[in-house]
């Protein structure tokens, strides 16, 4: 199955992503959902703004998924990331990994989010009560 890669300004739909990777052949489905929190490094965060280099981000996410497939027995994968303005409590990223067994699902999901955050051209600006700044992650 082709991986699902979504880069969108629209709210992410966790249930739809889980349904898309569900299959009778998988025994483990792991979901990572990153949400906007109201604080960071001692600041009161009002909202976040994400920017993305879409074409490159899609290519890099596809490469990361392929690397994960070579390391673990991935059956199905979905990676979705929002961009634009996100309010407190909204999901900014959802990764869903389906594998025959739970251990590889957890390992692959962790690899995907960690590698995405460190290599994919998606930038985050925190807008706090006392100013704003572009930050990692």
CSV table of N, CA, C and O in Angstrom, one decimal:
chain,number,residue,atom,x,y,z
A,1,UNK,N,0.8,-1.2,0.0
A,1,UNK,CA,0.0,0.0,0.0
A,1,UNK,C,0.9,1.2,0.0
A,1,UNK,O,1.9,1.3,0.7
A,2,UNK,N,0.5,2.2,-0.8
A,2,UNK,CA,1.2,3.5,-0.8
A,2,UNK,C,1.0,4.2,0.5
A,2,UNK,O,-0.1,4.2,1.0
A,3,UNK,N,2.1,4.8,1.0
A,3,UNK,CA,1.9,5.6,2.3
A,3,UNK,C,1.0,6.8,2.0
A,3,UNK,O,0.9,7.4,0.9
A,4,UNK,N,0.3,7.3,3.1
A,4,UNK,CA,-0.5,8.5,3.0
A,4,UNK,C,0.4,9.6,3.6
A,4,UNK,O,0.9,9.5,4.7
A,5,UNK,N,0.5,10.6,2.8
A,5,UNK,CA,1.3,11.8,3.2
A,5,UNK,C,0.4,13.0,3.0
A,5,UNK,O,-0.1,13.3,1.8
A,6,UNK,N,0.0,13.7,4.1
A,6,UNK,CA,-0.8,14.9,4.0
A,6,UNK,C,-0.1,16.1,4.6
A,6,UNK,O,0.4,16.0,5.7
A,7,UNK,N,-0.1,17.2,3.8
A,7,UNK,CA,0.4,18.5,4.3
A,7,UNK,C,-0.8,19.4,4.0
A,7,UNK,O,-1.2,19.6,2.8
A,8,UNK,N,-1.4,20.0,5.0
A,8,UNK,CA,-2.6,20.7,4.9
A,8,UNK,C,-2.8,21.8,5.9
A,8,UNK,O,-2.2,21.8,6.9
A,9,UNK,N,-3.6,22.8,5.5
A,9,UNK,CA,-4.1,23.8,6.4
A,9,UNK,C,-5.3,23.4,7.2
A,9,UNK,O,-5.7,24.0,8.2
A,10,UNK,N,-5.9,22.3,6.8
A,10,UNK,CA,-7.2,21.9,7.4
A,10,UNK,C,-6.9,21.0,8.6
A,10,UNK,O,-5.8,20.4,8.7
A,11,UNK,N,-7.9,21.0,9.6
A,11,UNK,CA,-7.7,20.1,10.7
A,11,UNK,C,-7.4,18.7,10.3
A,11,UNK,O,-8.0,18.2,9.4
A,12,UNK,N,-6.6,18.0,11.1
A,12,UNK,CA,-6.2,16.6,10.9
A,12,UNK,C,-7.3,15.7,11.4
A,12,UNK,O,-7.9,16.0,12.5
A,13,UNK,N,-7.5,14.6,10.7
A,13,UNK,CA,-8.6,13.6,11.1
A,13,UNK,C,-7.9,12.3,11.5
A,13,UNK,O,-7.7,11.5,10.7
A,14,UNK,N,-7.7,12.2,12.8
A,14,UNK,CA,-7.0,11.0,13.4
A,14,UNK,C,-7.8,9.7,13.0
A,14,UNK,O,-7.2,8.7,12.6
A,15,UNK,N,-9.1,9.7,13.2
A,15,UNK,CA,-9.9,8.5,12.9
A,15,UNK,C,-9.8,8.1,11.5
A,15,UNK,O,-9.7,6.9,11.2
A,16,UNK,N,-9.8,9.1,10.6
A,16,UNK,CA,-9.7,8.7,9.1
A,16,UNK,C,-8.4,8.1,8.8
A,16,UNK,O,-8.2,7.2,8.0
A,17,UNK,N,-7.3,8.7,9.4
A,17,UNK,CA,-6.0,8.1,9.2
A,17,UNK,C,-5.8,6.7,9.7
A,17,UNK,O,-5.2,5.9,9.1
A,18,UNK,N,-6.4,6.5,10.9
A,18,UNK,CA,-6.3,5.1,11.5
A,18,UNK,C,-7.1,4.2,10.6
A,18,UNK,O,-6.6,3.1,10.3
A,19,UNK,N,-8.3,4.6,10.2
A,19,UNK,CA,-9.1,3.7,9.3
A,19,UNK,C,-8.3,3.4,8.0
A,19,UNK,O,-8.4,2.3,7.5
A,20,UNK,N,-7.6,4.4,7.5
A,20,UNK,CA,-6.9,4.2,6.2
A,20,UNK,C,-5.7,3.2,6.3
A,20,UNK,O,-5.4,2.6,5.3
A,21,UNK,N,-5.1,3.0,7.5
A,21,UNK,CA,-4.0,2.1,7.6
A,21,UNK,C,-4.5,0.8,8.2
A,21,UNK,O,-3.7,-0.2,8.2
A,22,UNK,N,-5.7,0.7,8.7
A,22,UNK,CA,-6.2,-0.6,9.3
A,22,UNK,C,-6.3,-1.6,8.2
A,22,UNK,O,-6.7,-1.4,7.1
A,23,UNK,N,-6.0,-2.9,8.6
A,23,UNK,CA,-6.1,-4.0,7.7
A,23,UNK,C,-6.0,-5.3,8.5
A,23,UNK,O,-5.4,-5.3,9.6
A,24,UNK,N,-6.7,-6.3,8.1
A,24,UNK,CA,-6.7,-7.6,8.8
A,24,UNK,C,-5.3,-8.2,9.0
A,24,UNK,O,-5.1,-9.0,10.0
A,25,UNK,N,-4.3,-7.8,8.2
A,25,UNK,CA,-3.0,-8.4,8.4
A,25,UNK,C,-2.1,-7.7,9.5
A,25,UNK,O,-1.0,-8.2,9.8
A,26,UNK,N,-2.6,-6.6,10.0
A,26,UNK,CA,-1.8,-6.0,11.0
A,26,UNK,C,-2.3,-6.3,12.5
A,26,UNK,O,-3.5,-6.4,12.7
A,27,UNK,N,-1.3,-6.4,13.4
A,27,UNK,CA,-1.6,-6.7,14.8
A,27,UNK,C,-1.3,-5.5,15.7
A,27,UNK,O,-1.6,-5.6,16.8
A,28,UNK,N,-0.6,-4.5,15.1
A,28,UNK,CA,-0.3,-3.4,15.9
A,28,UNK,C,-0.4,-2.1,15.1
A,28,UNK,O,0.1,-2.0,14.0
A,29,UNK,N,-1.2,-1.2,15.7
A,29,UNK,CA,-1.3,0.2,15.1
A,29,UNK,C,-1.0,1.2,16.2
A,29,UNK,O,-1.5,1.2,17.3
A,30,UNK,N,0.0,2.0,15.9
A,30,UNK,CA,0.5,3.0,16.9
A,30,UNK,C,0.2,4.4,16.3
A,30,UNK,O,0.5,4.6,15.1
A,31,UNK,N,-0.3,5.3,17.1
A,31,UNK,CA,-0.6,6.6,16.7
A,31,UNK,C,0.2,7.6,17.5
A,31,UNK,O,0.2,7.5,18.8
A,32,UNK,N,0.9,8.5,16.9
A,32,UNK,CA,1.5,9.6,17.6
A,32,UNK,C,0.7,10.9,17.1
A,32,UNK,O,0.6,11.1,15.9
A,33,UNK,N,0.3,11.7,18.1
A,33,UNK,CA,-0.4,12.9,17.8
A,33,UNK,C,0.2,14.0,18.6
A,33,UNK,O,0.2,14.0,19.8
A,34,UNK,N,0.8,15.0,17.8
A,34,UNK,CA,1.4,16.1,18.5
A,34,UNK,C,0.4,17.3,18.5
A,34,UNK,O,-0.2,17.5,17.4
A,35,UNK,N,0.2,17.9,19.6
A,35,UNK,CA,-0.8,18.9,19.7
A,35,UNK,C,-0.2,20.2,20.2
A,35,UNK,O,0.8,20.2,20.9
A,36,UNK,N,-0.8,21.3,19.9
A,36,UNK,CA,-0.3,22.6,20.3
A,36,UNK,C,-0.6,22.8,21.8
A,36,UNK,O,-1.8,22.7,22.3
A,37,UNK,N,0.4,23.1,22.6
A,37,UNK,CA,0.2,23.3,24.0
A,37,UNK,C,0.3,24.8,24.3
A,37,UNK,O,0.8,25.6,23.5
A,38,UNK,N,-0.1,25.2,25.5
A,38,UNK,CA,-0.2,26.6,25.9
A,38,UNK,C,1.1,27.2,26.6
A,38,UNK,O,1.0,28.3,27.0
A,39,UNK,N,2.1,26.4,26.6
A,39,UNK,CA,3.4,26.9,27.2
A,39,UNK,C,4.6,26.2,26.5
A,39,UNK,O,4.5,25.2,26.0
A,40,UNK,N,5.7,27.0,26.6
A,40,UNK,CA,7.0,26.5,26.1
A,40,UNK,C,8.1,27.3,26.6
A,40,UNK,O,8.0,28.6,26.6
A,41,UNK,N,9.1,26.7,27.2
A,41,UNK,CA,10.3,27.4,27.7
A,41,UNK,C,9.9,28.6,28.6
A,41,UNK,O,10.4,29.6,28.5
A,42,UNK,N,8.9,28.4,29.5
A,42,UNK,CA,8.5,29.4,30.4
A,42,UNK,C,7.6,30.5,29.9
A,42,UNK,O,7.3,31.5,30.5
A,43,UNK,N,7.2,30.3,28.6
A,43,UNK,CA,6.3,31.3,28.0
A,43,UNK,C,4.9,30.8,27.9
A,43,UNK,O,4.7,29.6,27.7
A,44,UNK,N,4.0,31.8,27.9
A,44,UNK,CA,2.6,31.4,27.7
A,44,UNK,C,2.3,31.6,26.2
A,44,UNK,O,2.2,32.7,25.7
A,45,UNK,N,2.1,30.4,25.6
A,45,UNK,CA,1.9,30.4,24.1
A,45,UNK,C,0.4,30.7,23.8
A,45,UNK,O,-0.5,30.1,24.4
A,46,UNK,N,0.2,31.6,22.8
A,46,UNK,CA,-1.2,31.9,22.4
A,46,UNK,C,-1.6,31.0,21.2
A,46,UNK,O,-2.7,30.6,21.2
A,47,UNK,N,-0.7,30.8,20.3
A,47,UNK,CA,-0.9,29.9,19.1
A,47,UNK,C,0.4,29.7,18.4
A,47,UNK,O,1.4,30.3,18.7
A,48,UNK,N,0.4,28.8,17.5
A,48,UNK,CA,1.6,28.5,16.6
A,48,UNK,C,1.3,28.8,15.2
A,48,UNK,O,0.1,28.7,14.7
A,49,UNK,N,2.3,29.1,14.5
A,49,UNK,CA,2.2,29.2,13.0
A,49,UNK,C,3.3,28.3,12.4
A,49,UNK,O,4.5,28.3,12.8
A,50,UNK,N,2.9,27.4,11.5
A,50,UNK,CA,3.8,26.5,10.8
A,50,UNK,C,3.9,26.9,9.4
A,50,UNK,O,2.9,27.3,8.7
A,51,UNK,N,5.1,26.8,8.8
A,51,UNK,CA,5.4,27.1,7.4
A,51,UNK,C,6.1,25.8,6.9
A,51,UNK,O,6.8,25.1,7.6
A,52,UNK,N,5.9,25.6,5.6
A,52,UNK,CA,6.4,24.3,5.0
A,52,UNK,C,6.9,24.6,3.6
A,52,UNK,O,6.3,25.4,2.9
A,53,UNK,N,8.0,23.9,3.2
A,53,UNK,CA,8.4,23.9,1.8
A,53,UNK,C,7.8,22.6,1.3
A,53,UNK,O,8.3,21.5,1.4
A,54,UNK,N,6.5,22.7,0.8
A,54,UNK,CA,5.7,21.5,0.5
A,54,UNK,C,6.3,20.5,-0.4
A,54,UNK,O,6.3,19.3,0.0
A,55,UNK,N,6.8,20.8,-1.5
A,55,UNK,CA,7.4,19.8,-2.4
A,55,UNK,C,8.5,19.1,-1.8
A,55,UNK,O,8.6,17.8,-1.9
A,56,UNK,N,9.4,19.8,-1.2
A,56,UNK,CA,10.6,19.1,-0.5
A,56,UNK,C,10.1,18.3,0.7
A,56,UNK,O,10.6,17.2,0.9
A,57,UNK,N,9.2,18.8,1.4
A,57,UNK,CA,8.7,18.1,2.6
A,57,UNK,C,8.1,16.8,2.2
A,57,UNK,O,8.3,15.7,2.8
A,58,UNK,N,7.3,16.8,1.2
A,58,UNK,CA,6.6,15.5,0.7
A,58,UNK,C,7.7,14.5,0.3
A,58,UNK,O,7.6,13.3,0.6
A,59,UNK,N,8.7,15.0,-0.4
A,59,UNK,CA,9.8,14.0,-0.9
A,59,UNK,C,10.5,13.5,0.3
A,59,UNK,O,10.8,12.3,0.4
A,60,UNK,N,10.9,14.3,1.3
A,60,UNK,CA,11.6,13.9,2.5
A,60,UNK,C,10.8,12.9,3.3
A,60,UNK,O,11.3,12.0,3.9
A,61,UNK,N,9.5,13.2,3.5
A,61,UNK,CA,8.7,12.3,4.3
A,61,UNK,C,8.6,11.0,3.6
A,61,UNK,O,8.7,9.9,4.3
A,62,UNK,N,8.5,10.9,2.3
A,62,UNK,CA,8.4,9.7,1.5
A,62,UNK,C,9.7,8.9,1.7
A,62,UNK,O,9.7,7.7,1.9
A,63,UNK,N,10.9,9.6,1.7
A,63,UNK,CA,12.2,9.0,2.0
A,63,UNK,C,12.3,8.4,3.4
A,63,UNK,O,12.7,7.3,3.6
A,64,UNK,N,11.8,9.1,4.4
A,64,UNK,CA,11.8,8.7,5.7
A,64,UNK,C,10.9,7.4,5.9
A,64,UNK,O,11.3,6.5,6.6
A,65,UNK,N,9.8,7.4,5.3
A,65,UNK,CA,8.9,6.2,5.3
A,65,UNK,C,9.6,5.0,4.7
A,65,UNK,O,9.6,3.9,5.2
A,66,UNK,N,10.3,5.3,3.6
A,66,UNK,CA,11.0,4.1,2.9
A,66,UNK,C,12.1,3.6,3.8
A,66,UNK,O,12.3,2.4,3.9
A,67,UNK,N,12.8,4.5,4.4
A,67,UNK,CA,13.9,4.1,5.4
A,67,UNK,C,13.3,3.2,6.5
A,67,UNK,O,13.8,2.2,6.9
A,68,UNK,N,12.1,3.7,7.0
A,68,UNK,CA,11.5,2.9,8.1
A,68,UNK,C,11.0,1.5,7.6
A,68,UNK,O,11.1,0.5,8.3
A,69,UNK,N,10.5,1.5,6.3
A,69,UNK,CA,10.1,0.2,5.8
A,69,UNK,C,11.2,-0.8,5.6
A,69,UNK,O,11.0,-2.0,5.8
A,70,UNK,N,12.4,-0.3,5.4
A,70,UNK,CA,13.6,-1.1,5.2
A,70,UNK,C,14.0,-1.7,6.6
A,70,UNK,O,14.6,-2.7,6.7
A,71,UNK,N,13.7,-1.0,7.7
A,71,UNK,CA,14.1,-1.4,9.0
A,71,UNK,C,13.1,-2.2,9.8
A,71,UNK,O,13.4,-3.0,10.6
A,72,UNK,N,11.8,-1.9,9.5
A,72,UNK,CA,10.7,-2.6,10.2
A,72,UNK,C,9.7,-3.2,9.2
A,72,UNK,O,9.7,-2.7,8.0
A,73,UNK,N,8.9,-4.1,9.6
A,73,UNK,CA,7.9,-4.7,8.7
A,73,UNK,C,6.6,-3.8,8.6
A,73,UNK,O,5.6,-4.2,9.1
A,74,UNK,N,6.8,-2.6,8.0
A,74,UNK,CA,5.6,-1.7,8.0
A,74,UNK,C,4.6,-2.2,6.9
A,74,UNK,O,5.0,-2.5,5.8
A,75,UNK,N,3.4,-2.3,7.3
A,75,UNK,CA,2.3,-2.7,6.4
A,75,UNK,C,1.8,-1.4,5.8
A,75,UNK,O,1.6,-1.3,4.6
A,76,UNK,N,1.4,-0.5,6.6
A,76,UNK,CA,0.7,0.7,6.2
A,76,UNK,C,1.2,1.9,7.1
A,76,UNK,O,1.4,1.7,8.3
A,77,UNK,N,1.3,3.1,6.5
A,77,UNK,CA,1.8,4.3,7.2
A,77,UNK,C,1.0,5.5,6.7
A,77,UNK,O,0.7,5.6,5.5
A,78,UNK,N,0.7,6.4,7.7
A,78,UNK,CA,0.1,7.7,7.3
A,78,UNK,C,0.9,8.7,8.1
A,78,UNK,O,1.1,8.6,9.3
A,79,UNK,N,1.2,9.8,7.4
A,79,UNK,CA,1.9,11.0,8.1
A,79,UNK,C,1.1,12.2,7.6
A,79,UNK,O,1.0,12.5,6.4
A,80,UNK,N,0.6,12.9,8.6
A,80,UNK,CA,-0.1,14.2,8.3
A,80,UNK,C,0.4,15.3,9.1
A,80,UNK,O,0.7,15.1,10.3
A,81,UNK,N,0.6,16.5,8.5
A,81,UNK,CA,1.2,17.6,9.2
A,81,UNK,C,0.4,18.9,8.8
A,81,UNK,O,0.2,19.1,7.6
A,82,UNK,N,0.0,19.7,9.7
A,82,UNK,CA,-0.7,20.9,9.5
A,82,UNK,C,0.3,22.0,9.2
A,82,UNK,O,1.5,22.0,9.7
A,83,UNK,N,-0.1,23.0,8.5
A,83,UNK,CA,0.7,24.3,8.5
A,83,UNK,C,-0.3,25.4,8.5
A,83,UNK,O,-1.5,25.2,8.4
A,84,UNK,N,0.2,26.6,8.7
A,84,UNK,CA,-0.6,27.8,8.9
A,84,UNK,C,-0.8,28.0,10.4
A,84,UNK,O,0.0,27.5,11.2
A,85,UNK,N,-1.8,28.7,10.8
A,85,UNK,CA,-2.1,29.0,12.2
A,85,UNK,C,-2.8,27.9,12.9
A,85,UNK,O,-3.9,27.4,12.4
A,86,UNK,N,-2.3,27.5,14.0
A,86,UNK,CA,-2.9,26.4,14.8
A,86,UNK,C,-3.2,26.9,16.2
A,86,UNK,O,-2.3,27.6,16.9
A,87,UNK,N,-4.3,26.7,16.8
A,87,UNK,CA,-4.7,27.1,18.1
A,87,UNK,C,-4.3,26.1,19.1
A,87,UNK,O,-4.1,24.9,18.8
A,88,UNK,N,-4.3,26.5,20.4
A,88,UNK,CA,-4.0,25.6,21.5
A,88,UNK,C,-5.0,24.4,21.4
A,88,UNK,O,-6.2,24.5,21.2
A,89,UNK,N,-4.4,23.2,21.6
A,89,UNK,CA,-5.2,21.9,21.6
A,89,UNK,C,-5.4,21.3,20.2
A,89,UNK,O,-5.8,20.1,20.1
A,90,UNK,N,-5.0,22.0,19.1
A,90,UNK,CA,-5.2,21.4,17.8
A,90,UNK,C,-4.0,20.5,17.5
A,90,UNK,O,-2.9,20.8,17.9
A,91,UNK,N,-4.3,19.5,16.7
A,91,UNK,CA,-3.2,18.5,16.3
A,91,UNK,C,-2.4,19.2,15.2
A,91,UNK,O,-2.9,19.7,14.2
A,92,UNK,N,-1.0,19.2,15.4
A,92,UNK,CA,-0.1,19.7,14.4
A,92,UNK,C,0.4,18.6,13.5
A,92,UNK,O,0.7,18.8,12.3
A,93,UNK,N,0.6,17.4,14.1
A,93,UNK,CA,1.1,16.2,13.3
A,93,UNK,C,0.5,15.0,13.9
A,93,UNK,O,0.2,14.8,15.1
A,94,UNK,N,0.2,14.1,12.9
A,94,UNK,CA,-0.3,12.7,13.3
A,94,UNK,C,0.4,11.7,12.4
A,94,UNK,O,0.5,11.9,11.2
A,95,UNK,N,1.0,10.7,13.1
A,95,UNK,CA,1.7,9.6,12.4
A,95,UNK,C,1.0,8.3,12.9
A,95,UNK,O,0.8,8.1,14.1
A,96,UNK,N,0.6,7.5,11.9
A,96,UNK,CA,-0.1,6.2,12.2
A,96,UNK,C,0.7,5.2,11.5
A,96,UNK,O,1.0,5.2,10.3
A,97,UNK,N,1.2,4.2,12.3
A,97,UNK,CA,2.0,3.1,11.7
A,97,UNK,C,1.3,1.8,12.0
A,97,UNK,O,0.9,1.5,13.2
A,98,UNK,N,1.1,0.9,11.0
A,98,UNK,CA,0.5,-0.4,11.2
A,98,UNK,C,1.5,-1.5,10.8
A,98,UNK,O,2.1,-1.4,9.7
A,99,UNK,N,1.7,-2.4,11.7
A,99,UNK,CA,2.7,-3.5,11.5
A,99,UNK,C,2.1,-4.8,12.0
A,99,UNK,O,1.1,-4.8,12.7
A,100,UNK,N,2.7,-5.9,11.6
A,100,UNK,CA,2.2,-7.2,12.1
A,100,UNK,C,2.3,-7.3,13.7
A,100,UNK,O,1.5,-8.0,14.3
A,101,UNK,N,3.3,-6.7,14.3
A,101,UNK,CA,3.5,-6.8,15.7
A,101,UNK,C,3.7,-5.4,16.4
A,101,UNK,O,4.3,-4.5,15.7
A,102,UNK,N,3.4,-5.3,17.6
A,102,UNK,CA,3.4,-4.0,18.3
A,102,UNK,C,4.8,-3.4,18.5
A,102,UNK,O,4.9,-2.2,18.3
A,103,UNK,N,5.8,-4.2,18.8
A,103,UNK,CA,7.1,-3.6,19.0
A,103,UNK,C,7.6,-2.8,17.8
A,103,UNK,O,8.1,-1.7,18.0
A,104,UNK,N,7.5,-3.4,16.6
A,104,UNK,CA,8.0,-2.7,15.5
A,104,UNK,C,7.1,-1.4,15.1
A,104,UNK,O,7.6,-0.5,14.6
A,105,UNK,N,5.9,-1.5,15.5
A,105,UNK,CA,5.0,-0.3,15.3
A,105,UNK,C,5.5,0.8,16.2
A,105,UNK,O,5.6,2.0,15.7
A,106,UNK,N,5.8,0.6,17.4
A,106,UNK,CA,6.2,1.6,18.3
A,106,UNK,C,7.6,2.2,17.9
A,106,UNK,O,7.8,3.4,17.8
A,107,UNK,N,8.5,1.3,17.5
A,107,UNK,CA,9.8,1.7,17.1
A,107,UNK,C,9.8,2.5,15.8
A,107,UNK,O,10.4,3.6,15.7
A,108,UNK,N,9.0,2.1,14.8
A,108,UNK,CA,8.9,2.8,13.6
A,108,UNK,C,8.2,4.1,13.7
A,108,UNK,O,8.7,5.1,13.2
A,109,UNK,N,7.2,4.2,14.6
A,109,UNK,CA,6.5,5.5,14.8
A,109,UNK,C,7.5,6.5,15.4
A,109,UNK,O,7.5,7.7,15.0
A,110,UNK,N,8.2,6.0,16.4
A,110,UNK,CA,9.2,6.9,17.1
A,110,UNK,C,10.3,7.4,16.1
A,110,UNK,O,10.6,8.6,16.1
A,111,UNK,N,10.7,6.5,15.3
A,111,UNK,CA,11.7,6.9,14.2
A,111,UNK,C,11.1,7.9,13.3
A,111,UNK,O,11.8,8.9,13.0
A,112,UNK,N,9.9,7.7,12.9
A,112,UNK,CA,9.3,8.6,11.9
A,112,UNK,C,9.1,10.0,12.5
A,112,UNK,O,9.5,11.0,11.8
A,113,UNK,N,8.6,10.2,13.7
A,113,UNK,CA,8.4,11.5,14.2
A,113,UNK,C,9.7,12.2,14.6
A,113,UNK,O,9.9,13.4,14.3
A,114,UNK,N,10.7,11.4,15.1
A,114,UNK,CA,12.0,12.0,15.5
A,114,UNK,C,12.7,12.5,14.2
A,114,UNK,O,13.3,13.6,14.2
A,115,UNK,N,12.7,11.7,13.2
A,115,UNK,CA,13.4,12.0,11.9
A,115,UNK,C,12.7,13.2,11.2
A,115,UNK,O,13.3,14.1,10.7
A,116,UNK,N,11.3,13.1,11.2
A,116,UNK,CA,10.6,14.2,10.6
A,116,UNK,C,10.9,15.5,11.2
A,116,UNK,O,11.2,16.5,10.5
A,117,UNK,N,10.9,15.6,12.5
A,117,UNK,CA,11.2,16.8,13.2
A,117,UNK,C,12.6,17.4,13.0
A,117,UNK,O,12.8,18.6,13.0
A,118,UNK,N,13.5,16.5,12.8
A,118,UNK,CA,14.9,17.0,12.6
A,118,UNK,C,15.3,17.2,11.2
A,118,UNK,O,16.4,17.9,11.0
A,119,UNK,N,14.6,16.7,10.2
A,119,UNK,CA,15.1,16.8,8.8
A,119,UNK,C,14.1,17.4,7.8
A,119,UNK,O,14.6,17.9,6.8
A,120,UNK,N,12.8,17.4,8.1
A,120,UNK,CA,11.8,17.9,7.1
A,120,UNK,C,11.7,19.4,7.2
A,120,UNK,O,11.6,19.9,8.3
A,121,UNK,N,11.6,20.1,6.0
A,121,UNK,CA,11.5,21.6,6.0
A,121,UNK,C,10.1,22.1,6.4
A,121,UNK,O,9.3,22.5,5.6
A,122,UNK,N,9.9,21.9,7.7
A,122,UNK,CA,8.6,22.5,8.4
A,122,UNK,C,9.1,23.3,9.5
A,122,UNK,O,9.9,22.8,10.4
A,123,UNK,N,8.7,24.6,9.6
A,123,UNK,CA,9.2,25.5,10.6
A,123,UNK,C,8.0,25.9,11.5
A,123,UNK,O,6.9,26.1,11.0
A,124,UNK,N,8.3,26.2,12.7
A,124,UNK,CA,7.3,26.5,13.7
A,124,UNK,C,7.6,27.9,14.4
A,124,UNK,O,8.7,28.1,14.8
A,125,UNK,N,6.6,28.7,14.4
A,125,UNK,CA,6.7,30.0,15.1
A,125,UNK,C,5.8,30.0,16.3
A,125,UNK,O,4.6,29.7,16.1
A,126,UNK,N,6.3,30.2,17.5
A,126,UNK,CA,5.5,30.3,18.7
A,126,UNK,C,5.1,31.8,18.9
A,126,UNK,O,6.0,32.7,18.9
A,127,UNK,N,3.9,32.0,19.0
A,127,UNK,CA,3.4,33.3,19.3
A,127,UNK,C,2.9,33.3,20.8
A,127,UNK,O,1.9,32.6,21.1
A,128,UNK,N,3.6,34.0,21.6
A,128,UNK,CA,3.4,34.0,23.0
A,128,UNK,C,2.8,35.4,23.5
A,128,UNK,O,2.8,36.3,22.7
A,129,UNK,N,2.4,35.5,24.7
A,129,UNK,CA,1.9,36.7,25.3
A,129,UNK,C,3.0,37.8,25.3
A,129,UNK,O,2.6,39.0,25.3
A,130,UNK,N,4.3,37.4,25.3
A,130,UNK,CA,5.3,38.4,25.4
A,130,UNK,C,6.2,38.4,24.1
A,130,UNK,O,7.4,38.8,24.2
A,131,UNK,N,5.6,38.0,23.0
A,131,UNK,CA,6.4,38.1,21.7
A,131,UNK,C,6.3,36.8,20.9
A,131,UNK,O,5.5,36.0,21.2
A,132,UNK,N,7.0,36.8,19.8
A,132,UNK,CA,7.0,35.6,19.0
A,132,UNK,C,8.4,35.3,18.5
A,132,UNK,O,9.3,36.1,18.4
A,133,UNK,N,8.6,34.0,18.2
A,133,UNK,CA,9.9,33.5,17.7
A,133,UNK,C,9.8,32.2,17.0
A,133,UNK,O,8.9,31.4,17.3
A,134,UNK,N,10.7,32.0,15.9
A,134,UNK,CA,10.8,30.8,15.2
A,134,UNK,C,11.6,29.8,16.1
A,134,UNK,O,12.7,30.2,16.6
A,135,UNK,N,11.1,28.6,16.3
A,135,UNK,CA,11.8,27.6,17.1
A,135,UNK,C,11.9,26.3,16.4
A,135,UNK,O,11.2,26.0,15.4
A,136,UNK,N,12.8,25.4,16.9
A,136,UNK,CA,12.9,24.1,16.4
A,136,UNK,C,11.7,23.3,16.8
A,136,UNK,O,11.1,23.4,17.8
A,137,UNK,N,11.4,22.3,15.9
A,137,UNK,CA,10.5,21.3,16.2
A,137,UNK,C,9.0,21.5,16.0
A,137,UNK,O,8.2,20.8,16.4
